[in-house]
Amino acid sequence: MSELVIEGRAYIKGSISNWCIGIDDGKISEIGKNLRGDDHINFKDSIIFPGSIDPHVHFRDPGLTDKEDFSSGSLAAAFAGITCVLDMPNTVPPSISKASLLEKKEIVSRKSWIDYGLFAGCVPGSDLKSMAPHAVGFKLFMGSSTGKLLITEDADIQNILADANECEKVLSVHAEDEKLISKDPEKNLSDHAKNRPPEAEVAAINRLKGAECRVNICHVSSSPGLEALQDTSFTSEVTAHHLFFDKDSVGKGTYAKVNPPLRTREDRFALMKAFAEGKISMLGSDHAPHTIENKEQEFGYAPSGMPGVETSVPILLAMVKRGQFPLERFVNAVSEKPAEIFGFNKGFIELGKDADFMIVDPGRIEAIKVKNLHSKCGWSLFEGFDALFPQAVMLGGNLLIDEGSIVGDRAGKDVIVYSKS
Ligand code: DOR
Ligand code: ZN
């Protein structure tokens, strides 16, 4: 008999039907039609999904914690049904050496409400091998963005590709080629998009072709970028902001300034189509919170990036409920693919997998209200969007969120087990 059995309509092997799921030691130990446990939770007609995994967040810890910290960011993620996040290295100091990575690990440990992995950043001459045992993957910026991480020279890029291959780690790439990014004065989103054209995305992707390591292209943003991906084995991510906003209609000024930029209506429709067809592997929020004060500066000075970790999955789930996005592709993009790509024992309701779940009552679509979100930054471009937030979230077999309240402990673990040597 399992310690705990949860019961409901569960998404197992591609379809939803009534199941009992037994849990022992944080893992799924039994799956059956009628199971008894020491404890039993009946979610009735609600749907039990595997917890989501967000492969791309910027939680700003350490160093920029007025924008976000690991506690607020991971809590925001949890309320979206995300039970694991992968955090980017452009913090202060940046995670670009074994020492800074271990320091960040120490700082964020015990702060996270959900499981997490930390990316190590690449700079010319980075010692990837010393960081590899501690990192979930490597992050390469081929175009400048928030922070100072940037690699532009072919020789440096080739070294990174070779080392990432040897370390058998995923290399997540911000694919905009610095050489094709202009620095002309910018007054609005069109200027920003003109300075960072789709050609920069295409050129960066093309420069990576032939790489032997596992390349993951972050936030694909354009139709030409999609085409450049087609004859590659690269995995990829798309953000909710590139799917739902375009530069010409978003009307939010600096708040919609992001890298890569929002592009045209045609681009975002092409992205949605490719995403629904599985030509883009994962949904990644690129949650990049900046304070309202930061964003209220003149266009040219305001930083790029917007929050999204708490809104992306619930918005897509509302589309699934309305029949506007395929259910199988949703689970594949937010749980299965990230688990497969990064090699986690998560993402599926199967025997032996981590007992991380989001439980959804499909009748509860609501309009997003910024005042209900948990990011420190206090704003969102998705105010008013329909969303389906989970009624409950479980991490390692423990109830973390129930009916909109935190009921569990701050028990998030680093997905990379490492020794301190
Ligand atoms: O718009 C962006 N913001 N793009 C990035 O690549 C970084 C991010 C940030 O950290 O603010
Ligand atoms: Zn990012």
XYZ file of C-alpha atoms and ligand atoms in Angstrom:
433
model
C 0.000 0.000 0.000
C 1.395 3.410 -0.978
C 1.938 6.260 1.482
C -0.400 8.391 -0.575
C -2.835 7.748 -3.382
C -4.231 10.558 -5.488
C -7.240 10.003 -7.643
C -8.785 11.915 -10.525
C -8.786 12.147 -14.288
C -5.117 11.778 -15.140
C -3.187 12.446 -18.353
C -1.393 9.149 -18.878
C 0.103 7.913 -22.165
C -1.586 10.573 -24.223
C -5.136 10.461 -22.918
C -7.225 11.457 -19.952
C -9.224 8.953 -17.920
C -9.896 7.992 -14.304
C -6.829 6.747 -12.483
C -5.379 6.283 -9.031
C -1.704 7.188 -8.631
C 0.270 5.775 -5.712
C 3.198 7.760 -4.330
C 6.102 6.629 -2.124
C 9.250 8.583 -1.276
C 8.315 11.352 -3.672
C 8.031 9.033 -6.673
C 5.145 7.455 -8.533
C 4.999 3.894 -7.191
C 1.715 2.547 -8.527
C -0.818 3.395 -11.209
C -4.145 1.585 -11.194
C -7.868 1.929 -11.426
C -8.464 1.257 -7.704
C -5.655 1.795 -5.234
C -5.634 2.286 -1.485
C -3.047 4.363 0.354
C -2.300 5.418 3.919
C -3.579 8.780 2.752
C -5.920 9.454 -0.125
C -6.759 12.620 -2.013
C -9.643 12.538 -4.439
C -9.456 15.280 -7.056
C -12.710 13.968 -8.565
C -13.286 15.371 -12.056
C -10.206 17.583 -12.080
C -7.354 16.629 -14.387
C -3.992 15.504 -13.037
C -1.158 16.555 -15.353
C 2.571 16.076 -14.843
C 4.069 19.249 -13.345
C 5.332 21.699 -15.956
C 9.011 22.443 -16.486
C 10.050 25.936 -17.605
C 13.441 25.666 -19.338
C 14.159 29.404 -19.300
C 13.717 31.898 -16.443
C 15.732 34.833 -15.092
C 15.084 34.919 -11.336
C 17.697 37.680 -10.743
C 19.198 36.028 -7.685
C 21.843 36.946 -6.658
C 22.441 40.625 -7.231
C 19.256 41.973 -8.799
C 16.765 40.947 -6.178
C 14.764 44.173 -6.315
C 13.440 42.741 -9.610
C 12.926 39.153 -8.378
C 14.537 36.602 -6.102
C 14.458 32.843 -6.110
C 11.713 32.780 -3.516
C 9.293 35.120 -5.327
C 10.131 33.735 -8.766
C 9.705 30.100 -7.766
C 6.452 30.880 -5.980
C 5.114 32.619 -9.098
C 6.118 29.539 -11.119
C 4.420 27.175 -8.680
C 1.113 29.029 -8.981
C 1.277 28.322 -12.728
C 1.701 24.573 -12.187
C 5.434 24.676 -12.824
C 7.348 22.292 -10.583
C 10.820 22.815 -12.061
C 12.553 25.879 -13.532
C 15.915 26.292 -15.224
C 17.492 29.609 -14.292
C 19.771 31.697 -16.501
C 23.278 32.861 -15.567
C 23.030 36.638 -16.197
C 22.779 37.372 -12.510
C 25.227 39.536 -10.526
C 27.854 38.203 -10.364
C 27.205 36.163 -13.498
C 27.466 32.374 -13.169
C 30.490 32.005 -15.432
C 32.950 30.113 -13.244
C 32.766 27.150 -10.923
C 33.137 29.509 -7.957
C 30.320 31.864 -8.990
C 28.060 28.958 -9.878
C 28.620 27.295 -6.513
C 28.091 30.628 -4.771
C 24.750 31.021 -6.560
C 23.803 27.468 -5.633
C 24.433 28.247 -2.012
C 22.451 31.497 -2.166
C 19.384 30.037 -3.838
C 19.329 26.751 -1.924
C 16.530 26.681 0.628
C 14.809 29.590 -1.150
C 13.019 27.639 -3.873
C 9.427 26.416 -3.660
C 10.004 24.084 -6.616
C 12.846 22.096 -8.148
C 15.382 23.997 -10.211
C 18.540 23.781 -12.258
C 21.101 26.514 -12.871
C 22.686 27.318 -16.217
C 26.367 28.170 -16.434
C 27.170 31.122 -18.688
C 29.721 31.094 -21.505
C 32.277 33.846 -21.981
C 35.435 33.685 -24.117
C 37.769 31.227 -22.434
C 35.110 29.790 -20.094
C 36.142 26.627 -18.293
C 32.995 24.681 -19.131
C 34.381 21.405 -17.843
C 34.782 22.681 -14.301
C 31.223 24.029 -14.291
C 29.597 21.017 -15.951
C 29.047 18.864 -12.830
C 27.123 21.703 -11.200
C 25.143 23.080 -14.149
C 21.941 21.932 -15.784
C 23.280 23.205 -19.102
C 25.258 26.038 -20.676
C 23.935 29.363 -21.935
C 25.493 31.131 -24.885
C 24.513 34.688 -25.820
C 25.478 35.336 -29.467
C 23.902 38.789 -29.278
C 24.108 41.295 -26.443
C 21.146 41.543 -24.116
C 20.599 42.109 -20.385
C 23.940 41.530 -18.661
C 27.392 41.239 -20.169
C 27.489 37.662 -21.387
C 28.409 37.633 -25.055
C 30.452 35.595 -27.489
C 30.906 36.826 -31.041
C 34.048 35.222 -32.451
C 33.910 31.965 -34.384
C 36.917 30.451 -32.645
C 35.338 31.054 -29.218
C 31.997 29.661 -30.375
C 33.669 26.549 -31.767
C 35.440 25.968 -28.452
C 32.141 26.247 -26.586
C 30.419 23.815 -28.958
C 33.223 21.284 -28.575
C 33.335 21.573 -24.779
C 29.542 21.362 -24.425
C 29.662 18.219 -26.523
C 32.373 16.688 -24.389
C 30.467 17.561 -21.215
C 27.263 16.106 -22.722
C 25.268 19.140 -21.682
C 22.578 21.075 -23.499
C 23.780 24.395 -24.903
C 20.878 26.864 -24.793
C 21.547 29.705 -27.202
C 20.314 33.269 -27.444
C 20.489 33.250 -31.221
C 20.872 36.814 -32.469
C 24.144 37.507 -34.274
C 25.795 40.554 -32.704
C 27.323 41.530 -36.065
C 23.829 42.066 -37.488
C 22.475 44.026 -34.518
C 22.493 47.811 -35.062
C 22.854 50.311 -32.264
C 20.867 53.147 -33.903
C 18.850 55.346 -31.536
C 15.505 53.743 -30.648
C 12.257 55.498 -29.851
C 9.771 52.662 -30.150
C 9.248 48.934 -30.696
C 9.610 49.252 -34.474
C 13.032 50.864 -34.086
C 14.016 48.106 -31.679
C 12.851 45.407 -34.105
C 14.679 47.150 -36.964
C 17.914 47.188 -34.969
C 17.590 43.470 -34.269
C 16.180 42.028 -37.534
C 15.185 38.395 -38.245
C 18.397 38.139 -40.292
C 20.330 38.302 -37.014
C 18.392 35.277 -35.752
C 18.913 33.367 -38.995
C 22.641 34.161 -39.103
C 23.146 32.991 -35.520
C 21.300 29.720 -36.136
C 23.271 29.144 -39.323
C 26.574 29.705 -37.525
C 25.727 26.808 -35.210
C 24.974 24.315 -37.952
C 27.272 21.332 -37.880
C 27.610 21.484 -34.092
C 27.852 18.069 -32.510
C 26.575 19.107 -29.101
C 22.935 19.364 -28.134
C 21.978 22.877 -29.239
C 18.737 24.379 -27.935
C 17.629 27.599 -29.615
C 15.890 29.838 -27.076
C 12.879 32.045 -27.875
C 12.585 31.571 -31.647
C 10.943 34.791 -32.766
C 10.542 34.937 -36.531
C 9.351 33.065 -39.555
C 12.833 33.151 -41.181
C 14.269 31.877 -37.866
C 11.864 28.934 -38.010
C 12.940 28.156 -41.547
C 16.603 28.208 -40.563
C 15.797 25.620 -37.887
C 14.079 23.224 -40.240
C 17.051 21.218 -41.480
C 18.706 20.990 -38.073
C 18.452 18.636 -35.116
C 18.364 21.605 -32.724
C 15.666 21.699 -30.080
C 13.926 25.019 -29.537
C 11.762 27.198 -27.319
C 9.083 29.759 -27.940
C 7.773 32.343 -25.474
C 4.166 33.337 -24.873
C 5.036 36.948 -25.727
C 6.282 36.021 -29.192
C 3.148 33.902 -29.717
C 0.611 36.481 -28.566
C 2.042 39.946 -29.261
C 3.402 41.732 -32.277
C 5.248 45.020 -32.344
C 2.543 46.786 -34.311
C -0.448 46.058 -32.107
C 0.859 45.491 -28.579
C 0.952 49.214 -27.765
C 2.892 48.941 -24.517
C 6.086 50.840 -25.308
C 9.085 49.936 -23.188
C 7.128 47.236 -21.348
C 7.084 45.231 -24.585
C 10.765 45.843 -25.308
C 12.372 42.426 -25.298
C 15.201 40.501 -26.968
C 14.695 39.043 -29.445
C 12.115 41.701 -30.293
C 8.415 41.287 -30.918
C 7.960 41.091 -34.671
C 5.041 41.079 -37.118
C 1.616 39.494 -36.966
C 2.727 37.057 -39.705
C 5.725 36.033 -37.614
C 3.650 35.260 -34.556
C 1.079 33.307 -36.529
C 3.868 31.257 -38.093
C 5.294 30.615 -34.615
C 1.935 29.425 -33.258
C 1.454 27.098 -36.227
C 4.948 25.630 -35.906
C 4.536 25.272 -32.151
C 1.182 23.469 -32.479
C 2.733 21.140 -35.078
C 5.650 20.290 -32.802
C 8.271 22.101 -34.893
C 9.192 24.102 -31.787
C 9.980 21.775 -28.902
C 9.146 23.665 -25.722
C 7.343 26.613 -24.176
C 9.921 28.677 -22.279
C 8.725 31.806 -20.520
C 12.020 33.735 -20.689
C 10.615 35.299 -17.506
C 12.745 38.457 -17.373
C 11.316 40.753 -14.706
C 12.350 44.391 -14.582
C 10.920 46.917 -12.143
C 8.308 49.450 -13.235
C 10.915 52.112 -12.465
C 13.341 50.437 -14.931
C 10.672 50.277 -17.608
C 9.469 53.863 -17.112
C 12.752 55.199 -18.529
C 13.098 56.564 -22.048
C 12.802 53.843 -24.687
C 16.508 53.727 -25.462
C 17.463 53.285 -21.797
C 14.742 50.911 -20.638
C 15.959 47.318 -20.265
C 14.623 44.483 -22.422
C 12.560 41.656 -20.996
C 9.185 40.939 -19.468
C 7.760 38.620 -16.809
C 5.890 35.470 -17.888
C 6.574 32.498 -15.640
C 3.164 32.649 -13.940
C 1.099 33.353 -17.050
C 2.499 31.335 -19.993
C 1.318 27.832 -19.047
C -2.130 28.918 -17.747
C -2.812 30.920 -20.947
C -1.897 27.969 -23.146
C -3.987 25.657 -20.979
C -7.022 27.898 -21.421
C -6.492 27.571 -25.181
C -6.385 23.780 -24.827
C -9.657 23.822 -22.900
C -11.243 25.894 -25.688
C -10.018 23.507 -28.375
C -7.606 26.104 -29.792
C -4.425 24.152 -29.069
C -3.888 20.353 -29.103
C -3.867 18.737 -25.651
C -1.066 16.264 -26.487
C 1.139 19.045 -27.820
C 0.516 21.114 -24.690
C 1.717 18.367 -22.325
C 4.550 17.537 -24.685
C 5.735 21.169 -24.838
C 5.461 22.052 -21.149
C 6.419 18.758 -19.483
C 7.569 15.858 -21.649
C 10.007 17.603 -24.001
C 11.839 19.643 -21.349
C 12.227 16.474 -19.248
C 13.557 14.513 -22.235
C 15.849 17.257 -23.498
C 17.458 17.931 -20.122
C 17.301 14.309 -18.970
C 15.086 14.694 -15.891
C 13.164 11.920 -14.171
C 10.086 14.099 -14.524
C 7.510 15.222 -17.031
C 5.423 12.032 -17.353
C 2.925 10.237 -15.109
C 4.752 6.928 -15.183
C 6.093 4.489 -12.601
C 9.303 5.715 -10.985
C 8.996 9.350 -12.109
C 8.994 12.234 -9.628
C 5.530 12.762 -8.192
C 5.180 16.345 -9.432
C 1.699 17.259 -10.602
C -0.536 20.130 -11.525
C -4.200 19.494 -10.960
C -6.603 21.474 -13.090
C -10.339 22.051 -12.885
C -11.091 22.813 -16.539
C -14.156 24.856 -15.652
C -12.156 27.559 -13.930
C -10.976 29.832 -16.751
C -10.426 33.340 -15.381
C -8.990 36.636 -16.593
C -5.420 37.295 -15.415
C -5.153 40.045 -12.819
C -1.718 41.461 -12.067
C -2.660 41.961 -8.430
C -3.001 38.183 -8.057
C 0.431 37.383 -9.501
C 3.470 36.658 -7.333
C 6.445 38.126 -9.194
C 8.125 41.012 -7.396
C 8.038 43.146 -10.520
C 4.299 43.864 -10.191
C 3.305 44.138 -13.844
C 2.373 41.907 -16.750
C 1.422 42.439 -20.368
C -1.029 39.561 -19.995
C -3.518 41.383 -17.735
C -7.010 40.372 -18.870
C -5.911 37.293 -20.856
C -7.952 34.148 -20.199
C -6.019 31.614 -18.172
C -6.521 28.303 -16.419
C -4.529 28.232 -13.206
C -4.144 24.893 -11.422
C -6.328 24.317 -8.366
C -3.526 22.289 -6.774
C 0.180 21.633 -7.293
C 2.205 18.758 -5.874
C 5.982 18.559 -5.619
C 7.604 15.223 -4.780
C 4.270 13.846 -3.599
C 3.568 16.740 -1.234
C 0.760 19.191 -1.731
C 2.362 22.606 -2.283
C -0.600 24.680 -3.459
C -4.236 23.965 -2.778
C -7.138 26.206 -3.766
C -4.965 29.250 -4.310
C -3.000 28.968 -1.041
C 0.447 27.664 -0.224
C -0.001 24.624 1.978
C 3.427 22.995 1.622
C 7.030 23.666 2.518
C 9.786 25.376 0.585
C 11.281 22.068 -0.517
C 12.638 22.706 -4.017
C 15.785 20.754 -4.865
C 18.569 21.334 -7.354
C 18.113 18.815 -10.161
C 21.884 18.452 -10.409
C 23.356 16.377 -7.650
C 26.913 17.415 -7.079
C 29.772 16.912 -4.692
C 31.575 19.954 -3.343
C 34.974 18.753 -4.528
O 14.716 40.605 -23.284
C 15.538 39.912 -22.701
N 15.697 40.019 -21.356
N 16.295 39.064 -23.391
C 17.342 38.426 -22.822
O 18.033 37.734 -23.514
C 17.664 38.637 -21.404
C 16.498 39.078 -20.660
C 16.841 39.619 -19.289
O 17.579 38.941 -18.556
O 16.346 40.683 -18.928
Zn 16.357 34.729 -21.453
